[in-house]
mmCIF file of C-alpha atoms and ligand atoms in Angstrom:
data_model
loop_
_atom_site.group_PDB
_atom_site.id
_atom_site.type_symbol
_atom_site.label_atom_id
_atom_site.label_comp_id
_atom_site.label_asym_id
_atom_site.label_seq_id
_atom_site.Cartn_x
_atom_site.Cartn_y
_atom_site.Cartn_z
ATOM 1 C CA UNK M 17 93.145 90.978 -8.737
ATOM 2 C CA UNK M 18 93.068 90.761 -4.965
ATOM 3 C CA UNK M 19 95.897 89.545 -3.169
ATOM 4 C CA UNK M 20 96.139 86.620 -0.697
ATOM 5 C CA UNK M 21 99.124 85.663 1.382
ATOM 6 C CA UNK M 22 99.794 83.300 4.127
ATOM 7 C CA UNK M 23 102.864 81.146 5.882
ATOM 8 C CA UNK M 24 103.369 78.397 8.181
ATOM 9 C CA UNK M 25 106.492 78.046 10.086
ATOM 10 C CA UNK M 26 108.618 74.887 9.396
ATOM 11 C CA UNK M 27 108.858 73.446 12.859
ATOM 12 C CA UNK M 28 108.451 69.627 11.767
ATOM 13 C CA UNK M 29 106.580 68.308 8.950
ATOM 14 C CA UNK M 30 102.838 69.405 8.110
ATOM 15 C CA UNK M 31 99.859 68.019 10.149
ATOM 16 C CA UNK M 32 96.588 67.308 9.466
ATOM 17 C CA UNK M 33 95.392 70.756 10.882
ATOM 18 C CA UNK M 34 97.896 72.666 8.877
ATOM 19 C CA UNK M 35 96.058 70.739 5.334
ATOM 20 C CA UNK M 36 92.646 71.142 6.500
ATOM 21 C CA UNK M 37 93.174 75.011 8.162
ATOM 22 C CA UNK M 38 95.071 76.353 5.849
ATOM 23 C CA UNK M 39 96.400 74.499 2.802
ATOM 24 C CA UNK M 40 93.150 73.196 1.720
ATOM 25 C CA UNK M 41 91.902 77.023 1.162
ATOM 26 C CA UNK M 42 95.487 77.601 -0.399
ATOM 27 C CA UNK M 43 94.733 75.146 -3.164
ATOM 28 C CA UNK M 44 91.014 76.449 -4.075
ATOM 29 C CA UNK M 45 92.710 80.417 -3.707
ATOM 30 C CA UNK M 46 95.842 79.730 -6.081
ATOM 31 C CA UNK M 47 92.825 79.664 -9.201
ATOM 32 C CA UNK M 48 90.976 82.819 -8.056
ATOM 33 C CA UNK M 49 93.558 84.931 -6.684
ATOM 34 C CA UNK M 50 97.224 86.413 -6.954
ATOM 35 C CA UNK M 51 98.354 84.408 -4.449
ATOM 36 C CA UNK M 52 101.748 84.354 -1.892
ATOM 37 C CA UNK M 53 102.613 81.287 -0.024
ATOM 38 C CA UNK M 54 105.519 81.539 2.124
ATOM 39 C CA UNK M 55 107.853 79.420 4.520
ATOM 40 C CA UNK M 56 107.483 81.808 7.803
ATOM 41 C CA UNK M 57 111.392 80.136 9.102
ATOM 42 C CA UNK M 58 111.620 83.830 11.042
ATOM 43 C CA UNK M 59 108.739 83.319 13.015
ATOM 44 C CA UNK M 60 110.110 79.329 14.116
ATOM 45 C CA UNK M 61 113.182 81.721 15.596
ATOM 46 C CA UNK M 62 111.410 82.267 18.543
ATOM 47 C CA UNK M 63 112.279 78.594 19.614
ATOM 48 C CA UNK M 64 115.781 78.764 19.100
ATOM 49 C CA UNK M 65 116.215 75.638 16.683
ATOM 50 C CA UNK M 66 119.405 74.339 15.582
ATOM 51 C CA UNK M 67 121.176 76.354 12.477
ATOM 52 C CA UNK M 68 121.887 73.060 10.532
ATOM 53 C CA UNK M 69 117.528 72.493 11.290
ATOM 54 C CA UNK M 70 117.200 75.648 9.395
ATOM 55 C CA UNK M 71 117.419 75.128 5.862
ATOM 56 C CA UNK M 72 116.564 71.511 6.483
ATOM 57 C CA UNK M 73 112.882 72.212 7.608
ATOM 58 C CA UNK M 74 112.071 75.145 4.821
ATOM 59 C CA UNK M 75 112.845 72.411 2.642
ATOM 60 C CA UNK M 76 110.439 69.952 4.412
ATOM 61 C CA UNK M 77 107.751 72.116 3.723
ATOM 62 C CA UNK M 78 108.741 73.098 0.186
ATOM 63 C CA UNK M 79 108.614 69.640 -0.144
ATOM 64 C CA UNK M 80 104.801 69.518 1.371
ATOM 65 C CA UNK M 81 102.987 72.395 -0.252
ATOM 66 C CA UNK M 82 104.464 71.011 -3.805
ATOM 67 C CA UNK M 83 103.090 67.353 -2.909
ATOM 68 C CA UNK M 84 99.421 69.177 -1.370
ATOM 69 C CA UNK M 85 99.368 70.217 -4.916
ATOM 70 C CA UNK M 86 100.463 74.190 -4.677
ATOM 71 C CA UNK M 87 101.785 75.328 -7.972
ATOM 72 C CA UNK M 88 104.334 77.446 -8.454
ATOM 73 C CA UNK M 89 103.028 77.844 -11.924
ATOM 74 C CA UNK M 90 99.849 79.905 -10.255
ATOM 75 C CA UNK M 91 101.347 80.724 -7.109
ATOM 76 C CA UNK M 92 104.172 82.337 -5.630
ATOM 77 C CA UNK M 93 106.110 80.263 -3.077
ATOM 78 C CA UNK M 94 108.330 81.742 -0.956
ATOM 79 C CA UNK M 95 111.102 81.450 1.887
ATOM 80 C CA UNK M 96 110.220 84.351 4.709
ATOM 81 C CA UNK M 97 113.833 85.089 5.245
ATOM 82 C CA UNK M 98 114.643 85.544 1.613
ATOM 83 C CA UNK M 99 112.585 88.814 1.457
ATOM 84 C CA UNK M 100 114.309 90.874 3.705
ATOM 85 C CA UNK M 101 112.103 94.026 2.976
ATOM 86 C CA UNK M 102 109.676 92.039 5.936
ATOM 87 C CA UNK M 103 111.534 92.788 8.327
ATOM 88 C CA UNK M 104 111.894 96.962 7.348
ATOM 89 C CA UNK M 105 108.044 97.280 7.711
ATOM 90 C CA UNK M 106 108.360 94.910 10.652
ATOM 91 C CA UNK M 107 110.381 97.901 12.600
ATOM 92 C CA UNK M 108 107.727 100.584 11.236
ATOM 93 C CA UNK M 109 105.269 98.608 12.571
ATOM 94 C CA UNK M 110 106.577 97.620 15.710
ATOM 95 C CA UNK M 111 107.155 101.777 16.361
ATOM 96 C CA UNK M 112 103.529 101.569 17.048
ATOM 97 C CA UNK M 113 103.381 98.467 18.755
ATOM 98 C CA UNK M 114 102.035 99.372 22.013
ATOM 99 C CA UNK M 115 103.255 96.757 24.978
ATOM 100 C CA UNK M 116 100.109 96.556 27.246
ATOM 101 C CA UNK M 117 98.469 95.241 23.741
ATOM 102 C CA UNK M 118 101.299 92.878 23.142
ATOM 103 C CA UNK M 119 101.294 91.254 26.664
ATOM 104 C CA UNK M 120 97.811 90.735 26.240
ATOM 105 C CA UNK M 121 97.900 88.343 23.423
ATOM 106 C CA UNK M 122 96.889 85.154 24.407
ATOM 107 C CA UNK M 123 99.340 83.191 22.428
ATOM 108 C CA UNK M 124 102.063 85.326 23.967
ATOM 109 C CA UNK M 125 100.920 84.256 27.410
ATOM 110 C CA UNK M 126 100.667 80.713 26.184
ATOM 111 C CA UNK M 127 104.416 80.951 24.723
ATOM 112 C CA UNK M 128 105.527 82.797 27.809
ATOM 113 C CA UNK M 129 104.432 79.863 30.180
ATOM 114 C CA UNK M 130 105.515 76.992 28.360
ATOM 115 C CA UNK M 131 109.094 78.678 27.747
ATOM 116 C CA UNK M 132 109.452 80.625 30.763
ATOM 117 C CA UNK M 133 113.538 80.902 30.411
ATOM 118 C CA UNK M 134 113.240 82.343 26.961
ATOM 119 C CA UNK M 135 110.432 84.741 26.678
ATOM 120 C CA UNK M 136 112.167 87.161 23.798
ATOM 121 C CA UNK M 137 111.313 90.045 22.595
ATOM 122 C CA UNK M 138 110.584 88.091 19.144
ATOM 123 C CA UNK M 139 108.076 86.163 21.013
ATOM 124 C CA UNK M 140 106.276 89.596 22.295
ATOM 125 C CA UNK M 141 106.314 90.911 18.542
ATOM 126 C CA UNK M 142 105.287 87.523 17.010
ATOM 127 C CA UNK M 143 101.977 89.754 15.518
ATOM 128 C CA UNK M 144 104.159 92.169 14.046
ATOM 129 C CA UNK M 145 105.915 90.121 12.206
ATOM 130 C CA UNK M 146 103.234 88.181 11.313
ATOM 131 C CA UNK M 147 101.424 91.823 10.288
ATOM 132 C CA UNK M 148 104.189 92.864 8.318
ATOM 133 C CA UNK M 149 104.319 89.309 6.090
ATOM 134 C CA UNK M 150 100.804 90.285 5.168
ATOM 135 C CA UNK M 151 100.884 93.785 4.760
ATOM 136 C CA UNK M 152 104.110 93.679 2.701
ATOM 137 C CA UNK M 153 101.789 92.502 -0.112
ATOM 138 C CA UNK M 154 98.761 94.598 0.852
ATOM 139 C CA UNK M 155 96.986 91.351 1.226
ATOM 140 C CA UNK M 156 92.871 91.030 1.675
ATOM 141 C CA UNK M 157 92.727 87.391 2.275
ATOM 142 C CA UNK M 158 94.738 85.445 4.724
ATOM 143 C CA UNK M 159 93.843 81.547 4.304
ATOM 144 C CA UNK M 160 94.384 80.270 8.152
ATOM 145 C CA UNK M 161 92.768 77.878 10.998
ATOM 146 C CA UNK M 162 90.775 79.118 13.645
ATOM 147 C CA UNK M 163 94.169 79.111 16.081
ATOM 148 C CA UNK M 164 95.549 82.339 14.077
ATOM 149 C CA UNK M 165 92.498 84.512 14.672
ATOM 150 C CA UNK M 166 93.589 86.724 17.507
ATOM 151 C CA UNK M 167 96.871 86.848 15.315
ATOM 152 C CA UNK M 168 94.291 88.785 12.051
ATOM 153 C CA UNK M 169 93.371 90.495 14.714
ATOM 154 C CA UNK M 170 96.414 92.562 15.563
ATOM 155 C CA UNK M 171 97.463 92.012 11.930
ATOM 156 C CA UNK M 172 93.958 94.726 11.192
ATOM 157 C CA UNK M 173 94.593 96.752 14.506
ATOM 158 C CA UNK M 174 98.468 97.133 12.771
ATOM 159 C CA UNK M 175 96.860 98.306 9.307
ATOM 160 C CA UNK M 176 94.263 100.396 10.750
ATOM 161 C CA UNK M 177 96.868 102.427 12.796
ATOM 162 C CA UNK M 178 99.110 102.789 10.112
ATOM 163 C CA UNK M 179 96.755 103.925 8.135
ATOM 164 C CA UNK M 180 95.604 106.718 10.541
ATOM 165 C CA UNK M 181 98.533 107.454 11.525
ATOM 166 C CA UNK M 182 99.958 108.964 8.233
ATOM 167 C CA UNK M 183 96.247 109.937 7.080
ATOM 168 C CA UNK M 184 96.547 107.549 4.761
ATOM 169 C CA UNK M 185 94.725 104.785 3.192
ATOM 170 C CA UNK M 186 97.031 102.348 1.885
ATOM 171 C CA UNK M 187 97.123 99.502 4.065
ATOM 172 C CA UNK M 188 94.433 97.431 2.782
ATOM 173 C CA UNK M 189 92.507 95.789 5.833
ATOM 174 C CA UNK M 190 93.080 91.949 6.144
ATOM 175 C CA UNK M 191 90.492 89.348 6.401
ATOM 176 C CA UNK M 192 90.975 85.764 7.467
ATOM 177 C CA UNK M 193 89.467 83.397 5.082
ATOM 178 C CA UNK M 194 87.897 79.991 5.361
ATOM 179 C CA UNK M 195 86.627 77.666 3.027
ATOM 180 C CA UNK M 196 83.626 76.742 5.281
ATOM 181 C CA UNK M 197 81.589 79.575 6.822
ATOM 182 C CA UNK M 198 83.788 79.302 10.338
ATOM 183 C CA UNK M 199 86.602 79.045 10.888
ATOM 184 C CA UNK M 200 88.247 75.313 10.641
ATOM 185 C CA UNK M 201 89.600 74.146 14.262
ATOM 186 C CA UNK M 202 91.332 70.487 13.794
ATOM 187 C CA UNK M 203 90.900 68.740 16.745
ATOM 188 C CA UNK M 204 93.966 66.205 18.590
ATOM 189 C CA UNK M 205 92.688 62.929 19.332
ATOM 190 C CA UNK M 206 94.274 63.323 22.990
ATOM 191 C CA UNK M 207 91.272 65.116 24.455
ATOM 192 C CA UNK M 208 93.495 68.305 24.454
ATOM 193 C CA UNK M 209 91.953 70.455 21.678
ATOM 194 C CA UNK M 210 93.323 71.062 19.124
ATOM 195 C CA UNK M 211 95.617 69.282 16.887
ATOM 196 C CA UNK M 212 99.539 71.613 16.952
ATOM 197 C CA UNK M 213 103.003 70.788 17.022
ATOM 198 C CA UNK M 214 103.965 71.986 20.208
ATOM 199 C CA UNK M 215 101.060 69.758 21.868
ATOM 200 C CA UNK M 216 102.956 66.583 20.354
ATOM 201 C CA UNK M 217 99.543 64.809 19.063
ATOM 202 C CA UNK M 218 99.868 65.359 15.811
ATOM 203 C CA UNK M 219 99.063 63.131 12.288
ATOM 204 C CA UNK M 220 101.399 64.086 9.992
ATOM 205 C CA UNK M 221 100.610 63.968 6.460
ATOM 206 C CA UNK M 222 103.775 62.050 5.902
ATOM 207 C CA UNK M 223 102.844 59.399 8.267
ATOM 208 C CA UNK M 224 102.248 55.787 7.382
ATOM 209 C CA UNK M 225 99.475 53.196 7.415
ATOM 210 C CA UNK M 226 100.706 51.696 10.663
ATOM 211 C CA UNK M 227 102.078 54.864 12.517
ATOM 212 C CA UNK M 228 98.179 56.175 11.277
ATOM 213 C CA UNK M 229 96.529 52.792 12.987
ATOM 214 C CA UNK M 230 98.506 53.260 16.258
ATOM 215 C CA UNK M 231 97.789 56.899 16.688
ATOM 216 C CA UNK M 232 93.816 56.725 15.635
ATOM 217 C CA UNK M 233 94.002 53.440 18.092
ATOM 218 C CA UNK M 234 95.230 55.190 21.116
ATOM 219 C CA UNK M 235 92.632 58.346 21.020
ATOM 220 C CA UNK M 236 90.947 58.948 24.120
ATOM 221 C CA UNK M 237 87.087 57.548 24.248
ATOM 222 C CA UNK M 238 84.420 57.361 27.014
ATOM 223 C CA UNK M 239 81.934 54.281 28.034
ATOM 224 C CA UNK M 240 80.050 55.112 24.722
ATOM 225 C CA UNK M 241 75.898 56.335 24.687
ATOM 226 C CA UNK M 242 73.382 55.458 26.357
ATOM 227 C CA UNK M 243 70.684 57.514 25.697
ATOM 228 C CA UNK M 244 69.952 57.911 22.161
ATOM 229 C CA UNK M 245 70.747 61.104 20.062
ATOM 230 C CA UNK M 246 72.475 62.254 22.622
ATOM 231 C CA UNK M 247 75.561 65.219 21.893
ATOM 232 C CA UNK M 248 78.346 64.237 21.712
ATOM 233 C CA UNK M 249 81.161 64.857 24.258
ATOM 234 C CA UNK M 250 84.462 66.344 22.989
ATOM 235 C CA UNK M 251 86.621 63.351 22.992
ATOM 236 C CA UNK M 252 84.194 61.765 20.464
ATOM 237 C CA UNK M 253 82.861 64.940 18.802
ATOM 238 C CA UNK M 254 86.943 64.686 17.814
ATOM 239 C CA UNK M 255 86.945 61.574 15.973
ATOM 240 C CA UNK M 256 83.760 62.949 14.119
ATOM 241 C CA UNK M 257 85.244 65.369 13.105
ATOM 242 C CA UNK M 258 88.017 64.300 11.962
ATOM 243 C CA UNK M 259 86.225 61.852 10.067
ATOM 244 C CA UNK M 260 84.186 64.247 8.305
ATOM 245 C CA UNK M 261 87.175 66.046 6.701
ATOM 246 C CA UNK M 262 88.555 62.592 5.716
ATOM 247 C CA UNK M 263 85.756 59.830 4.861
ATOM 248 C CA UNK M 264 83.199 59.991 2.443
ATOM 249 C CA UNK M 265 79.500 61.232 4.176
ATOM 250 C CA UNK M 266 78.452 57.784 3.844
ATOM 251 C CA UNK M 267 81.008 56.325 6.221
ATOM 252 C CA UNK M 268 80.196 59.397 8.356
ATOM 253 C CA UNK M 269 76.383 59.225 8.374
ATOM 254 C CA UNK M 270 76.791 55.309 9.032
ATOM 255 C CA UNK M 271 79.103 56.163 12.633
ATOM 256 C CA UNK M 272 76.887 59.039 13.089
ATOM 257 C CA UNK M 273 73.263 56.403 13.132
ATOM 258 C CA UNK M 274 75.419 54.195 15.459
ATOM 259 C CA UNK M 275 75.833 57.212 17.909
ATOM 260 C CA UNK M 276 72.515 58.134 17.969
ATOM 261 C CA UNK M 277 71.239 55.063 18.319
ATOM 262 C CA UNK M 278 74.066 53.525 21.090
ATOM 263 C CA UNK M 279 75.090 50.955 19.208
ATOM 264 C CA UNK M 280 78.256 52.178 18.755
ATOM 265 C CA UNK M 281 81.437 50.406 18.593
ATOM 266 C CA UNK M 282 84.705 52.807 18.944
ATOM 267 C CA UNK M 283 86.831 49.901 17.803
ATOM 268 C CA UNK M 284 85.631 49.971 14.526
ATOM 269 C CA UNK M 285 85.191 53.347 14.159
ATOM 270 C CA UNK M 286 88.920 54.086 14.828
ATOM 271 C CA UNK M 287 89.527 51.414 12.518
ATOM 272 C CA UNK M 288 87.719 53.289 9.730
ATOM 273 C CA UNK M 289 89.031 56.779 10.609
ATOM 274 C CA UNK M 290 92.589 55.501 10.316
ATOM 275 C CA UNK M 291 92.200 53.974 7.179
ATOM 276 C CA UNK M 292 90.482 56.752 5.665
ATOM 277 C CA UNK M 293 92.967 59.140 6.843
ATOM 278 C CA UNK M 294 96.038 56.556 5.485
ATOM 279 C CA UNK M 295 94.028 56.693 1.865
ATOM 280 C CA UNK M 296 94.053 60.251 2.350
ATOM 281 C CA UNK M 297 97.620 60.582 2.919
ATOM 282 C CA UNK M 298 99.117 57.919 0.397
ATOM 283 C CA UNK M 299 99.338 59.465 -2.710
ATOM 284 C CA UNK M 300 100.551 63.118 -0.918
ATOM 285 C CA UNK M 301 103.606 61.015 1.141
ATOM 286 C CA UNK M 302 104.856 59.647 -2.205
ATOM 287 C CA UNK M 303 104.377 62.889 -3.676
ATOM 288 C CA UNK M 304 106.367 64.290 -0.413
ATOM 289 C CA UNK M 305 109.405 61.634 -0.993
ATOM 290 C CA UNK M 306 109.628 62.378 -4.692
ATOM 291 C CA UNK M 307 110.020 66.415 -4.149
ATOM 292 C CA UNK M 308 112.596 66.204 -1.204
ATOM 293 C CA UNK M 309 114.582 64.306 -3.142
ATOM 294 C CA UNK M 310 114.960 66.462 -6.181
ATOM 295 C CA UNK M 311 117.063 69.293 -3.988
ATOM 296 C CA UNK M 312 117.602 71.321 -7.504
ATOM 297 C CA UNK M 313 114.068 71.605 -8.106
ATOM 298 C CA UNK M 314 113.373 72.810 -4.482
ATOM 299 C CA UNK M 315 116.035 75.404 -4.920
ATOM 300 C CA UNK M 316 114.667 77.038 -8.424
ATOM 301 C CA UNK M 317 111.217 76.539 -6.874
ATOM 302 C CA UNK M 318 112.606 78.925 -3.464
ATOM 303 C CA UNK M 319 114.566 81.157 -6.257
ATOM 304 C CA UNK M 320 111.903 82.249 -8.800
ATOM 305 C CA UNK M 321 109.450 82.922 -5.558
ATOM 306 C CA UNK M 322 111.742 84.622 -3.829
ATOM 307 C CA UNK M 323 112.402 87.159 -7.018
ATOM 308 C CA UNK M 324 108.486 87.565 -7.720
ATOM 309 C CA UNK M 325 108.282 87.834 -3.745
ATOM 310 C CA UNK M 326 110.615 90.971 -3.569
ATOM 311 C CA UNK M 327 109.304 92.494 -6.648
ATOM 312 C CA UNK M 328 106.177 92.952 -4.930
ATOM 313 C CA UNK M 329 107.411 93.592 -1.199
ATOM 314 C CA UNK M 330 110.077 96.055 -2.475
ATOM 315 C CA UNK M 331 106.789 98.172 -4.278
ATOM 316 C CA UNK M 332 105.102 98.382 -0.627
ATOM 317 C CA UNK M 333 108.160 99.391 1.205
ATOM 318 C CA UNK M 334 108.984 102.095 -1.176
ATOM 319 C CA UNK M 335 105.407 103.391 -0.928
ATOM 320 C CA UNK M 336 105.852 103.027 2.632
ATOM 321 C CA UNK M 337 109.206 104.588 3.440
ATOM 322 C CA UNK M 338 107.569 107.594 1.659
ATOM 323 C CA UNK M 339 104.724 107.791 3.630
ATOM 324 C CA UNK M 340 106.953 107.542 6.698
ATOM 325 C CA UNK M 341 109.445 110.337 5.630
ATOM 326 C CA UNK M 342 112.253 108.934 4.524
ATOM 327 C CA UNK M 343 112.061 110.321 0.897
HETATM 328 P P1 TYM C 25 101.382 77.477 12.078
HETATM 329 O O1 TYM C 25 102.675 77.159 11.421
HETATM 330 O O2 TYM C 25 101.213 77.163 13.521
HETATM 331 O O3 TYM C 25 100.197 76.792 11.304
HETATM 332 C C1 TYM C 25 100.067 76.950 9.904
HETATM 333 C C2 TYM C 25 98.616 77.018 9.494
HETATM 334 O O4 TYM C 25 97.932 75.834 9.922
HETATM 335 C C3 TYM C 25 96.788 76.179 10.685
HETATM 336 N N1 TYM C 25 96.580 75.185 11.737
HETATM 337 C C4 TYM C 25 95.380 74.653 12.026
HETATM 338 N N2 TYM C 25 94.166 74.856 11.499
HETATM 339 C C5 TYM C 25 93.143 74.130 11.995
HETATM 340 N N3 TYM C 25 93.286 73.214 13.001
HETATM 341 C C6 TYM C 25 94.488 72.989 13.564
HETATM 342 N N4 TYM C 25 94.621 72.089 14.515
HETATM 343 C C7 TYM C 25 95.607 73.729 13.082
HETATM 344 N N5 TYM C 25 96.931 73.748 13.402
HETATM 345 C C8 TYM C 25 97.501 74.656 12.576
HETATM 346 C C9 TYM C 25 97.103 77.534 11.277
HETATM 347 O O5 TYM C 25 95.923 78.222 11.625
HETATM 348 C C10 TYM C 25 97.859 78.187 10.153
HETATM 349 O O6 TYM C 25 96.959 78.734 9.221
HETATM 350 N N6 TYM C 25 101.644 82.414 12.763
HETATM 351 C C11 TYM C 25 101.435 81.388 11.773
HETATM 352 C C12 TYM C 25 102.390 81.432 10.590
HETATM 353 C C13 TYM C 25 102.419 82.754 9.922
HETATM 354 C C14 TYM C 25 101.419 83.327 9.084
HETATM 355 C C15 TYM C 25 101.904 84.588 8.687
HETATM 356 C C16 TYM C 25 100.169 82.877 8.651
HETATM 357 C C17 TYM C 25 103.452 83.640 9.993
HETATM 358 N N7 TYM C 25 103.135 84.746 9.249
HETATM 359 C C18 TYM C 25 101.166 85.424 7.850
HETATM 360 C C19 TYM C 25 99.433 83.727 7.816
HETATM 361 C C20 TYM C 25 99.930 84.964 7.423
HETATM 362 C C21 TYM C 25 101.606 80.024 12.472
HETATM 363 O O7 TYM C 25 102.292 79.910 13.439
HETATM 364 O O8 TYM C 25 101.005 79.009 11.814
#
């Protein structure tokens, strides 16, 4: 059976990108495929959070995939740092990690600007590590957004090498996967692009009915059309599409006729969108409240997936060490 493995790092609690890019695909994958669902808290490192934030956030998310609906019956769920066998193939593959190809990487750039007294050398190698959580499975399928892309990228580049390398083909060569045919790119609703943490514009799936209302309220708009069936600019191609991954294609084909034929109202289309996306998010908040408060359950959750977890890294990084040399 092939494998599948991705993370997110617990830097707050999960948005609506994370569901729709990544979490969504998780919950079709865990009936099809072996998968490997993991808490990346290594990767959130290269912000330097607070030790006692730690174990509090892995927890937060524990507490998110379980409410989403990710079973640890099917699937293996998993706290990064408690598979320490990462972090061996995260030093092989970092020996042919080639700077000029690390510098380039767009998200390192981005990183590097908006932290300028802390670019570390965990923030340069952010695509090894990331390489080494997938190839430590031999993964084929990587469930993620559109954001992660260049990410895959390196994560093949690594495999390939490797591979080539040794003469060798044991890396398997990872593909991202999408439920749609592209890649899913949830949009912020302050005109900035996407939806992400560290752009602070973010719906949370734990948010209320009110907090929902005043942050649909406030998204940016224009005058509205005025000539019919006209495209629609990005601040409003936004709300669409946010509204497509949350309201029924009635309530969507409805806003969509009012666009193309200017009569429009914004007011009531934010009023829709934010009830649609509270609806969406009731039932997986209570679920959220319910998990994080059963702290036992969390920890046998994080225990079993961290054995099955190790069985399976500790088979790729004997296979690997041989390869290497180290017999
Ligand atoms: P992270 O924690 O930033 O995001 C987790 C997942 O959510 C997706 N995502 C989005 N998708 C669509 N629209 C958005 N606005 C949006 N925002 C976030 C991301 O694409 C991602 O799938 N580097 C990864 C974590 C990671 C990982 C891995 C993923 C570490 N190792 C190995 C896969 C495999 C990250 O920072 O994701």
């Amino acid at each position: 059976m092939e494998t599948v493995v991705s993370g997110i790092r617990p830097t707050g609690n999960l948005h609506l990108g994370n569901y729709f890019g990544a979490v969504k695909s998780f919950l079709q994958m865990q009936n099809e495929y072996k998968c490997l669902f993991f808490i990346a808290d290594w990767h959130s490192l290269t912000t330097r959070p607070k030790p006692e934030n730690i174990v509090n956030s892995a927890h937060t998310i524990l507490s998110e995939y379980l409410a989403c609906g990710i079973d640890p019956e099917k699937a293996t769920i998993y706290i990064q740092s408690d598979v320490k066998e990462v972090l061996e193939l995260y030093l092989f593959l970092n020996m042919n990690a080639y700077l000029g190809e690390m510098e380039r990487c767009t998200t390192f750039k981005e990183k590097a600007r908006k932290q300028p007294n802390n670019v570390n050398a965990g923030l340069l190698t952010y695509p090894t590590l990331m390489a080494a959580d997938i190839l430590i499975h031999k993964a084929v399928k990587v469930p993620v957004g559109k954001d992660q892309e260049q990410n895959m990228e390196m994560a093949r580049k690594f495999a390939n090498r490797f591979n080539t390398i040794y003469g060798v083909d044991f890396f398997p060569i990872p593909q991202s996967f999408s439920l749609s045919d592209k890649a899913v790119k949830i949009p912020g609703l302050d005109g900035s692009g996407k939806m992400g943490k560290s752009e602070g514009n973010c719906i949370y799936l734990m948010d209320d009915a009110e907090t929902i209302r005043k942050k649909v309220m406030k998204a940016v708009t224009d005058s509205g059309p005025t000539t019919p069936n006209s495209e629609k600019p990005e601040v409003i191609q936004n709300l669409f599409t946010l509204m497509e991954v949350v309201s029924s294609k009635e309530t969507y084909n409805y806003f969509d006729e009012k666009w193309n034929d200017c009569s429009i109202r914004y007011g009531d289309l934010k009023k829709q969108l934010a009830s649609d996306i509270a609806a969406f998010n009731q039932p997986i908040r209570e679920r959220i409240l319910q998990y994080a408060a059963d702290t036992d359950y969390l920890n046998k959750v994080a225990k079993e997936g961290a054995e099955k977890a190790r069985e399976s890294a500790q088979a790729t990084i004997k296979e690997v060490r041989k390869i290497i040399g180290f017999k």
